[in-house]
Amino acid sequence: MKEIILIKNGELALKGLNRRTFEDMLVKNMRRRLESVGKFKFTVAQSTIVAEPENDGVDLDEAVERIGKVFGIAGFSRAAAVEKDMDVILRSAEEYLAPQLLTVRSFKVEAKRSDKKFPLTSPEICRETGGYLLRKFPHLEVDVHNPDIVVTVEIRDSNAYIHGKQIKGAGGMPTGSAGRAALLISGGIDSPVAGYMMAKRGLELIAVHFASPPYTSERAEQKVHSLLKQVSKYSGRIALFVIPFTKTQELIKDNCPEEIFTVIMRRMMMRVAQKVAAKEHAGALITGESVGQVASQTMQAIACTDAVCEMPVFRPLIGMDKDEVVAISRKIETFDISILPYEDCCTVFTPKHPRTRPTIEYVEECEKALEVDKLVEEAAENARFVLISGY
Ligand code: ATP
Ligand code: MG
């Protein structure tokens, strides 16, 4: 019996616009994600995508695990693909679904018949399958309102598909369908979650990380790689740009008032990130900021940061509590990496008494001590490229 994966489109099924393009993107994303699992053939029909392994011995458990992280999918199931013959369907349903049916008490059967030439109607398929399974699994009863499991029989062009429980998909929109944005990633808890959230809305991610050796170590950068690897299981592979930031930070430290270090540093980060983003055809920046979390994330400090941004800055965590962010980071399995000890360039130069309500005029005045354009140009030019993929 051949086993396949039946995938139901998510939100994109609701979008009248360019449905075809969205589906193509989704298939492309899945194909890439499954590349190292095996060769799959994808067929799209009626907001369902069939992923069929082309060789024997493909690890379908691993494929299911990966499909579960692809955005743009509402739900999916493993299914048996069998001949369109009622006897074969019944025997296959019994054999294929036995492990699931033996652990539940009630069920119902749903039938979908897109091949209208099939001799039985949908209600007839339901009745026959239901009756047959009741005879084979006498402990079961039919419950049409609240069944433990729904057995679905789909009669499509090439095959009949039989499946039991549906697995919830990752939701969202296919990565890339909303364009490309640059994630400013530190080694903390917030920024990986912010990247995950925006990728879920269909943005392809590139990432920018500022490193200040020798204040920050090789290990700190490796941590960022690990975090991005985990995010990339959802977002697809990520082009990371590591920016040398030591010189900029030292110059800020030597030439600007301590109370304003962080805001100036963040403005410098935004400027450099924007340069890298533009070069890589990204249209927005993404940060893990949340109002009030730290001194650099007051409304006034954010206003100072935003003042140097021409691109929109997406801050998906802006109104979230830390525990809400932590819950997501646990779900996407970045939390345990994020809490490993590390130095971030932000923490290395944290002022003792940061100004929480800086004004743009004051910050601009302080920045006059720096050759801003030159520093930004230099940092962006010396970006080091690393391609990150979780699989
Ligand atoms: P995180 O948990 O994401 O590190 P945070 O709460 O520690 O966030 P900050 O250190 O103030 O907050 O940083 C705010 C945001 O600035 C981060 O979410 C991230 O987007 C960006 N950022 C901070 N440090 C770096 C860095 N070294 N490289 C790139 N971006 C950074
Ligand atoms: Mg941080």
GROMACS .gro file of C-alpha atoms and ligand atoms in nm:
model
  423
    1MET     CA    1   0.000   0.000   0.000
    2LYS     CA    2   0.145   0.331  -0.102
    3GLU     CA    3   0.149   0.606   0.160
    4ILE     CA    4   0.138   0.972   0.065
    5ILE     CA    5   0.083   1.309   0.236
    6LEU     CA    6  -0.234   1.508   0.164
    7ILE     CA    7  -0.188   1.877   0.228
    8LYS     CA    8  -0.465   2.133   0.272
    9ASN     CA    9  -0.377   2.491   0.187
   10GLY     CA   10  -0.405   2.742   0.464
   11GLU     CA   11  -0.504   3.102   0.442
   12LEU     CA   12  -0.406   3.119   0.079
   13ALA     CA   13  -0.718   2.925  -0.013
   14LEU     CA   14  -0.913   3.233   0.095
   15LYS     CA   15  -0.718   3.472  -0.121
   16GLY     CA   16  -0.877   3.510  -0.456
   17LEU     CA   17  -0.573   3.688  -0.582
   18ASN     CA   18  -0.305   3.482  -0.743
   19ARG     CA   19  -0.393   3.158  -0.582
   20ARG     CA   20  -0.189   2.972  -0.839
   21THR     CA   21   0.129   3.165  -0.759
   22PHE     CA   22   0.080   3.098  -0.388
   23GLU     CA   23   0.036   2.728  -0.449
   24ASP     CA   24   0.345   2.718  -0.667
   25MET     CA   25   0.542   2.887  -0.390
   26LEU     CA   26   0.412   2.647  -0.132
   27VAL     CA   27   0.510   2.350  -0.347
   28LYS     CA   28   0.853   2.499  -0.409
   29ASN     CA   29   0.903   2.552  -0.035
   30MET     CA   30   0.793   2.199   0.048
   31ARG     CA   31   1.008   2.050  -0.224
   32ARG     CA   32   1.312   2.229  -0.088
   33ARG     CA   33   1.236   2.128   0.268
   34LEU     CA   34   1.198   1.763   0.170
   35GLU     CA   35   1.500   1.757  -0.061
   36SER     CA   36   1.723   1.569   0.181
   37VAL     CA   37   1.443   1.329   0.282
   38GLY     CA   38   1.369   1.196  -0.065
   39LYS     CA   39   1.224   1.274  -0.403
   40PHE     CA   40   0.856   1.367  -0.397
   41LYS     CA   41   0.604   1.427  -0.671
   42PHE     CA   42   0.358   1.708  -0.599
   43THR     CA   43   0.012   1.729  -0.753
   44VAL     CA   44  -0.219   2.023  -0.693
   45ALA     CA   45  -0.598   1.992  -0.720
   46GLN     CA   46  -0.892   2.158  -0.545
   47SER     CA   47  -0.695   2.329  -0.266
   48THR     CA   48  -0.527   1.999  -0.183
   49ILE     CA   49  -0.169   1.912  -0.261
   50VAL     CA   50  -0.065   1.550  -0.282
   51ALA     CA   51   0.298   1.478  -0.194
   52GLU     CA   52   0.393   1.135  -0.316
   53PRO     CA   53   0.733   0.974  -0.252
   54GLU     CA   54   0.891   0.869  -0.579
   55ASN     CA   55   1.114   0.600  -0.434
   56ASP     CA   56   1.073   0.329  -0.175
   57GLY     CA   57   1.216   0.362   0.169
   58VAL     CA   58   1.151   0.735   0.211
   59ASP     CA   59   1.131   0.831   0.579
   60LEU     CA   60   0.775   0.956   0.590
   61ASP     CA   61   0.792   1.034   0.963
   62GLU     CA   62   1.068   1.283   0.891
   63ALA     CA   63   0.876   1.421   0.592
   64VAL     CA   64   0.569   1.475   0.811
   65GLU     CA   65   0.780   1.643   1.077
   66ARG     CA   66   0.915   1.886   0.818
   67ILE     CA   67   0.583   1.953   0.642
   68GLY     CA   68   0.443   2.045   0.984
   69LYS     CA   69   0.675   2.346   0.988
   70VAL     CA   70   0.603   2.478   0.638
   71PHE     CA   71   0.395   2.797   0.639
   72GLY     CA   72   0.083   2.818   0.424
   73ILE     CA   73  -0.057   2.483   0.534
   74ALA     CA   74  -0.377   2.459   0.739
   75GLY     CA   75  -0.363   2.086   0.798
   76PHE     CA   76  -0.239   1.765   0.647
   77SER     CA   77  -0.269   1.391   0.681
   78ARG     CA   78  -0.084   1.081   0.593
   79ALA     CA   79  -0.301   0.878   0.361
   80ALA     CA   80  -0.304   0.544   0.185
   81ALA     CA   81  -0.323   0.577  -0.192
   82VAL     CA   82  -0.510   0.281  -0.339
   83GLU     CA   83  -0.692   0.164  -0.649
   84LYS     CA   84  -1.038   0.313  -0.705
   85ASP     CA   85  -1.223  -0.006  -0.631
   86MET     CA   86  -1.464  -0.030  -0.338
   87ASP     CA   87  -1.339  -0.370  -0.221
   88VAL     CA   88  -0.981  -0.254  -0.227
   89ILE     CA   89  -1.080   0.066  -0.047
   90LEU     CA   90  -1.256  -0.125   0.231
   91ARG     CA   91  -0.974  -0.372   0.289
   92SER     CA   92  -0.714  -0.098   0.276
   93ALA     CA   93  -0.907   0.118   0.522
   94GLU     CA   94  -0.920  -0.171   0.763
   95GLU     CA   95  -0.551  -0.244   0.737
   96TYR     CA   96  -0.422   0.113   0.713
   97LEU     CA   97  -0.634   0.266   0.986
   98ALA     CA   98  -0.625  -0.025   1.232
   99PRO     CA   99  -0.358   0.135   1.455
  100GLN     CA  100  -0.571   0.450   1.486
  101LEU     CA  101  -0.911   0.278   1.509
  102LEU     CA  102  -0.799   0.042   1.784
  103THR     CA  103  -0.724   0.334   2.014
  104VAL     CA  104  -1.059   0.517   1.979
  105ARG     CA  105  -1.423   0.446   2.059
  106SER     CA  106  -1.619   0.638   1.802
  107PHE     CA  107  -1.578   0.739   1.441
  108LYS     CA  108  -1.755   0.868   1.139
  109VAL     CA  109  -1.680   0.841   0.770
  110GLU     CA  110  -1.664   1.130   0.528
  111ALA     CA  111  -1.638   1.082   0.155
  112LYS     CA  112  -1.524   1.325  -0.111
  113ARG     CA  113  -1.573   1.231  -0.469
  114SER     CA  114  -1.412   1.458  -0.723
  115ASP     CA  115  -1.414   1.177  -0.980
  116LYS     CA  116  -1.783   1.180  -1.066
  117LYS     CA  117  -1.747   0.863  -1.272
  118PHE     CA  118  -1.692   0.655  -0.961
  119PRO     CA  119  -1.995   0.420  -0.938
  120LEU     CA  120  -2.086   0.499  -0.577
  121THR     CA  121  -2.207   0.838  -0.453
  122SER     CA  122  -2.048   0.998  -0.148
  123PRO     CA  123  -2.329   0.889   0.091
  124GLU     CA  124  -2.299   0.534  -0.043
  125ILE     CA  125  -1.923   0.532   0.011
  126CYS     CA  126  -1.979   0.652   0.369
  127ARG     CA  127  -2.241   0.389   0.438
  128GLU     CA  128  -2.038   0.101   0.298
  129THR     CA  129  -1.715   0.203   0.467
  130GLY     CA  130  -1.888   0.274   0.799
  131GLY     CA  131  -2.068  -0.062   0.798
  132TYR     CA  132  -1.754  -0.251   0.703
  133LEU     CA  133  -1.540  -0.091   0.971
  134LEU     CA  134  -1.810  -0.154   1.235
  135ARG     CA  135  -1.803  -0.523   1.148
  136LYS     CA  136  -1.424  -0.539   1.160
  137PHE     CA  137  -1.384  -0.329   1.475
  138PRO     CA  138  -1.682  -0.422   1.694
  139HIS     CA  139  -1.568  -0.200   1.981
  140LEU     CA  140  -1.641   0.109   1.770
  141GLU     CA  141  -1.959   0.307   1.743
  142VAL     CA  142  -2.059   0.571   1.493
  143ASP     CA  143  -2.087   0.924   1.626
  144VAL     CA  144  -2.164   1.179   1.357
  145HIS     CA  145  -2.153   1.482   1.588
  146ASN     CA  146  -1.845   1.432   1.801
  147PRO     CA  147  -1.642   1.137   1.675
  148ASP     CA  148  -1.299   1.052   1.815
  149ILE     CA  149  -1.180   1.012   1.461
  150VAL     CA  150  -1.301   1.102   1.114
  151VAL     CA  151  -1.218   0.847   0.848
  152THR     CA  152  -1.199   1.017   0.511
  153VAL     CA  153  -1.223   0.848   0.174
  154GLU     CA  154  -1.138   1.074  -0.119
  155ILE     CA  155  -1.196   0.956  -0.472
  156ARG     CA  156  -0.973   1.161  -0.697
  157ASP     CA  157  -0.858   1.129  -1.056
  158SER     CA  158  -0.574   0.886  -1.020
  159ASN     CA  159  -0.637   0.717  -0.687
  160ALA     CA  160  -0.856   0.674  -0.385
  161TYR     CA  161  -0.707   0.818  -0.067
  162ILE     CA  162  -0.788   0.694   0.280
  163HIS     CA  163  -0.691   0.884   0.588
  164GLY     CA  164  -0.764   0.920   0.955
  165LYS     CA  165  -0.662   1.197   1.186
  166GLN     CA  166  -0.556   1.533   1.048
  167ILE     CA  167  -0.242   1.700   1.169
  168LYS     CA  168  -0.255   2.076   1.227
  169GLY     CA  169  -0.032   2.268   0.988
  170ALA     CA  170   0.196   2.561   1.070
  171GLY     CA  171  -0.061   2.810   0.933
  172GLY     CA  172   0.039   3.146   0.789
  173MET     CA  173   0.136   3.221   0.432
  174PRO     CA  174   0.397   3.057   0.211
  175THR     CA  175   0.740   3.198   0.285
  176GLY     CA  176   0.838   3.444   0.014
  177SER     CA  177   0.481   3.530  -0.084
  178ALA     CA  178   0.504   3.861   0.103
  179GLY     CA  179   0.856   3.952  -0.013
  180ARG     CA  180   1.185   3.961   0.174
  181ALA     CA  181   1.291   4.130   0.499
  182ALA     CA  182   1.606   4.154   0.709
  183LEU     CA  183   1.593   4.023   1.065
  184LEU     CA  184   1.824   4.187   1.318
  185ILE     CA  185   1.920   3.888   1.525
  186SER     CA  186   2.101   3.882   1.857
  187GLY     CA  187   2.154   3.572   2.068
  188GLY     CA  188   1.855   3.654   2.288
  189ILE     CA  189   1.506   3.512   2.320
  190ASP     CA  190   1.315   3.778   2.129
  191SER     CA  191   1.467   3.820   1.785
  192PRO     CA  192   1.439   3.456   1.673
  193VAL     CA  193   1.071   3.463   1.770
  194ALA     CA  194   1.024   3.788   1.576
  195GLY     CA  195   1.180   3.624   1.270
  196TYR     CA  196   0.956   3.321   1.301
  197MET     CA  197   0.645   3.542   1.330
  198MET     CA  198   0.722   3.747   1.022
  199ALA     CA  199   0.821   3.441   0.817
  200LYS     CA  200   0.480   3.305   0.909
  201ARG     CA  201   0.327   3.607   0.738
  202GLY     CA  202   0.501   3.508   0.418
  203LEU     CA  203   0.827   3.702   0.444
  204GLU     CA  204   1.146   3.541   0.328
  205LEU     CA  205   1.418   3.616   0.584
  206ILE     CA  206   1.770   3.734   0.554
  207ALA     CA  207   1.949   3.803   0.882
  208VAL     CA  208   2.192   4.062   1.009
  209HIS     CA  209   2.402   4.005   1.321
  210PHE     CA  210   2.642   4.255   1.476
  211ALA     CA  211   2.950   4.105   1.635
  212SER     CA  212   3.214   4.289   1.836
  213PRO     CA  213   3.518   4.071   1.872
  214PRO     CA  214   3.705   4.041   2.101
  215TYR     CA  215   3.426   4.164   2.331
  216THR     CA  216   3.199   3.901   2.181
  217SER     CA  217   3.329   3.551   2.115
  218GLU     CA  218   3.317   3.303   1.831
  219ARG     CA  219   3.080   3.106   2.053
  220ALA     CA  220   2.832   3.394   2.055
  221GLU     CA  221   2.823   3.387   1.677
  222GLN     CA  222   2.780   3.010   1.672
  223LYS     CA  223   2.481   3.058   1.897
  224VAL     CA  224   2.325   3.288   1.639
  225HIS     CA  225   2.387   3.021   1.373
  226SER     CA  226   2.211   2.763   1.591
  227LEU     CA  227   1.915   2.993   1.648
  228LEU     CA  228   1.881   3.067   1.278
  229LYS     CA  229   1.908   2.699   1.193
  230GLN     CA  230   1.609   2.637   1.412
  231VAL     CA  231   1.413   2.931   1.263
  232SER     CA  232   1.504   2.811   0.913
  233LYS     CA  233   1.315   2.487   0.971
  234TYR     CA  234   1.009   2.713   0.944
  235SER     CA  235   1.127   2.994   0.721
  236GLY     CA  236   1.349   2.805   0.480
  237ARG     CA  237   1.718   2.878   0.447
  238ILE     CA  238   1.849   3.214   0.562
  239ALA     CA  239   2.133   3.427   0.429
  240LEU     CA  240   2.311   3.566   0.734
  241PHE     CA  241   2.533   3.874   0.724
  242VAL     CA  242   2.770   3.909   1.018
  243ILE     CA  243   2.874   4.270   1.062
  244PRO     CA  244   3.194   4.372   1.238
  245PHE     CA  245   3.083   4.627   1.494
  246THR     CA  246   3.379   4.666   1.728
  247LYS     CA  247   3.513   4.985   1.578
  248THR     CA  248   3.174   5.157   1.576
  249GLN     CA  249   3.108   5.062   1.935
  250GLU     CA  250   3.447   5.176   2.055
  251LEU     CA  251   3.404   5.508   1.880
  252ILE     CA  252   3.061   5.555   2.036
  253LYS     CA  253   3.206   5.469   2.375
  254ASP     CA  254   3.495   5.713   2.337
  255ASN     CA  255   3.304   6.002   2.187
  256CYS     CA  256   2.941   6.002   2.305
  257PRO     CA  257   2.782   6.047   2.648
  258GLU     CA  258   2.737   5.714   2.820
  259GLU     CA  259   2.367   5.765   2.893
  260ILE     CA  260   2.295   5.762   2.520
  261PHE     CA  261   2.523   5.474   2.404
  262THR     CA  262   2.250   5.225   2.344
  263VAL     CA  263   2.027   5.450   2.138
  264ILE     CA  264   2.315   5.559   1.917
  265MET     CA  265   2.429   5.202   1.879
  266ARG     CA  266   2.080   5.095   1.778
  267ARG     CA  267   2.060   5.377   1.524
  268MET     CA  268   2.391   5.263   1.381
  269MET     CA  269   2.262   4.905   1.364
  270MET     CA  270   1.951   5.015   1.179
  271ARG     CA  271   2.151   5.218   0.930
  272VAL     CA  272   2.385   4.931   0.852
  273ALA     CA  273   2.104   4.674   0.843
  274GLN     CA  274   1.917   4.895   0.600
  275LYS     CA  275   2.217   4.911   0.369
  276VAL     CA  276   2.256   4.534   0.370
  277ALA     CA  277   1.880   4.489   0.326
  278ALA     CA  278   1.865   4.721   0.026
  279LYS     CA  279   2.156   4.544  -0.138
  280GLU     CA  280   1.983   4.209  -0.086
  281HIS     CA  281   1.649   4.336  -0.217
  282ALA     CA  282   1.481   4.320   0.122
  283GLY     CA  283   1.205   4.575   0.179
  284ALA     CA  284   1.180   4.592   0.559
  285LEU     CA  285   1.366   4.534   0.884
  286ILE     CA  286   1.250   4.306   1.165
  287THR     CA  287   1.348   4.340   1.531
  288GLY     CA  288   1.251   4.169   1.854
  289GLU     CA  289   1.169   4.489   2.038
  290SER     CA  290   0.881   4.515   2.283
  291VAL     CA  291   0.770   4.840   2.445
  292GLY     CA  292   0.916   4.896   2.788
  293GLN     CA  293   1.129   4.583   2.800
  294VAL     CA  294   1.458   4.764   2.843
  295ALA     CA  295   1.580   5.123   2.836
  296SER     CA  296   1.635   5.116   2.461
  297GLN     CA  297   1.276   5.009   2.404
  298THR     CA  298   1.083   5.299   2.550
  299MET     CA  299   0.857   5.482   2.309
  300GLN     CA  300   1.102   5.774   2.296
  301ALA     CA  301   1.401   5.548   2.231
  302ILE     CA  302   1.213   5.367   1.957
  303ALA     CA  303   1.124   5.704   1.803
  304CYS     CA  304   1.496   5.789   1.795
  305THR     CA  305   1.574   5.455   1.632
  306ASP     CA  306   1.295   5.487   1.380
  307ALA     CA  307   1.411   5.834   1.282
  308VAL     CA  308   1.702   5.686   1.085
  309CYS     CA  309   1.491   5.420   0.911
  310GLU     CA  310   1.357   5.470   0.564
  311MET     CA  311   1.230   5.115   0.544
  312PRO     CA  312   0.939   4.999   0.754
  313VAL     CA  313   1.051   4.826   1.073
  314PHE     CA  314   0.840   4.527   1.172
  315ARG     CA  315   0.833   4.462   1.545
  316PRO     CA  316   0.593   4.172   1.587
  317LEU     CA  317   0.661   4.145   1.964
  318ILE     CA  318   0.589   4.510   2.032
  319GLY     CA  319   0.283   4.449   2.253
  320MET     CA  320   0.373   4.111   2.394
  321ASP     CA  321   0.473   4.013   2.747
  322LYS     CA  322   0.794   3.822   2.797
  323ASP     CA  323   0.611   3.505   2.898
  324GLU     CA  324   0.414   3.513   2.573
  325VAL     CA  325   0.737   3.542   2.377
  326VAL     CA  326   0.892   3.262   2.583
  327ALA     CA  327   0.595   3.036   2.504
  328ILE     CA  328   0.655   3.079   2.132
  329SER     CA  329   1.029   3.033   2.168
  330ARG     CA  330   0.967   2.705   2.346
  331LYS     CA  331   0.729   2.596   2.076
  332ILE     CA  332   0.977   2.664   1.798
  333GLU     CA  333   1.260   2.525   2.012
  334THR     CA  334   1.481   2.829   2.018
  335PHE     CA  335   1.440   2.889   2.392
  336ASP     CA  336   1.703   2.639   2.512
  337ILE     CA  337   1.954   2.786   2.270
  338SER     CA  338   1.869   3.145   2.361
  339ILE     CA  339   1.927   3.093   2.734
  340LEU     CA  340   2.280   2.961   2.685
  341PRO     CA  341   2.523   3.214   2.828
  342TYR     CA  342   2.673   3.451   2.574
  343GLU     CA  343   2.787   3.806   2.528
  344ASP     CA  344   2.593   4.034   2.297
  345CYS     CA  345   2.748   4.349   2.164
  346CYS     CA  346   2.456   4.534   2.329
  347THR     CA  347   2.531   4.400   2.673
  348VAL     CA  348   2.904   4.461   2.648
  349PHE     CA  349   2.858   4.837   2.635
  350THR     CA  350   2.544   4.877   2.844
  351PRO     CA  351   2.550   5.214   3.021
  352LYS     CA  352   2.488   5.218   3.397
  353HIS     CA  353   2.225   5.489   3.374
  354PRO     CA  354   2.070   5.491   3.029
  355ARG     CA  355   1.850   5.780   2.934
  356THR     CA  356   1.501   5.638   2.889
  357ARG     CA  357   1.351   5.945   2.721
  358PRO     CA  358   1.607   6.061   2.468
  359THR     CA  359   1.507   6.327   2.218
  360ILE     CA  360   1.599   6.305   1.853
  361GLU     CA  361   1.769   6.648   1.870
  362TYR     CA  362   1.992   6.539   2.158
  363VAL     CA  363   2.087   6.211   1.990
  364GLU     CA  364   2.164   6.387   1.663
  365GLU     CA  365   2.380   6.637   1.849
  366CYS     CA  366   2.575   6.355   2.019
  367GLU     CA  367   2.620   6.171   1.690
  368LYS     CA  368   2.804   6.468   1.543
  369ALA     CA  369   3.112   6.331   1.718
  370LEU     CA  370   3.104   6.033   1.479
  371GLU     CA  371   3.164   5.997   1.109
  372VAL     CA  372   2.833   5.819   1.073
  373ASP     CA  373   2.820   5.768   0.696
  374LYS     CA  374   3.173   5.638   0.675
  375LEU     CA  375   3.126   5.397   0.963
  376VAL     CA  376   2.802   5.264   0.819
  377GLU     CA  377   2.954   5.220   0.476
  378GLU     CA  378   3.254   5.039   0.617
  379ALA     CA  379   3.054   4.805   0.840
  380ALA     CA  380   2.816   4.711   0.558
  381GLU     CA  381   3.103   4.653   0.319
  382ASN     CA  382   3.277   4.418   0.560
  383ALA     CA  383   2.973   4.199   0.614
  384ARG     CA  384   3.057   3.830   0.616
  385PHE     CA  385   2.807   3.600   0.446
  386VAL     CA  386   2.697   3.266   0.592
  387LEU     CA  387   2.419   3.053   0.443
  388ILE     CA  388   2.212   2.890   0.715
  389SER     CA  389   1.994   2.586   0.670
  390GLY     CA  390   1.844   2.373   0.944
  391TYR     CA  391   1.830   2.056   0.733
  392ATP     P1  392   1.671   3.983   2.204
  392ATP     O1  393   1.614   3.888   2.304
  392ATP     O2  394   1.617   3.964   2.066
  392ATP     O3  395   1.820   3.990   2.211
  392ATP     P2  396   1.648   4.203   2.379
  392ATP     O4  397   1.528   4.199   2.462
  392ATP     O5  398   1.774   4.152   2.438
  392ATP     O6  399   1.617   4.125   2.243
  392ATP     P3  400   1.787   4.439   2.288
  392ATP     O7  401   1.918   4.378   2.326
  392ATP     O8  402   1.756   4.576   2.329
  392ATP     O9  403   1.663   4.352   2.333
  392ATP    O10  404   1.774   4.432   2.132
  392ATP     C1  405   1.655   4.470   2.071
  392ATP     C2  406   1.658   4.417   1.930
  392ATP    O11  407   1.772   4.468   1.860
  392ATP     C3  408   1.673   4.268   1.921
  392ATP    O12  409   1.549   4.202   1.932
  392ATP     C4  410   1.734   4.250   1.785
  392ATP    O13  411   1.636   4.258   1.684
  392ATP     C5  412   1.825   4.371   1.774
  392ATP     N1  413   1.962   4.337   1.818
  392ATP     C6  414   2.017   4.344   1.941
  392ATP     N2  415   2.144   4.303   1.942
  392ATP     C7  416   2.174   4.270   1.815
  392ATP     C8  417   2.292   4.221   1.747
  392ATP     N3  418   2.405   4.195   1.813
  392ATP     N4  419   2.283   4.198   1.616
  392ATP     C9  420   2.169   4.222   1.546
  392ATP     N5  421   2.058   4.268   1.604
  392ATP    C10  422   2.058   4.291   1.736
  393MG      MG  423   1.948   4.117   2.320
   0.00000   0.00000   0.00000
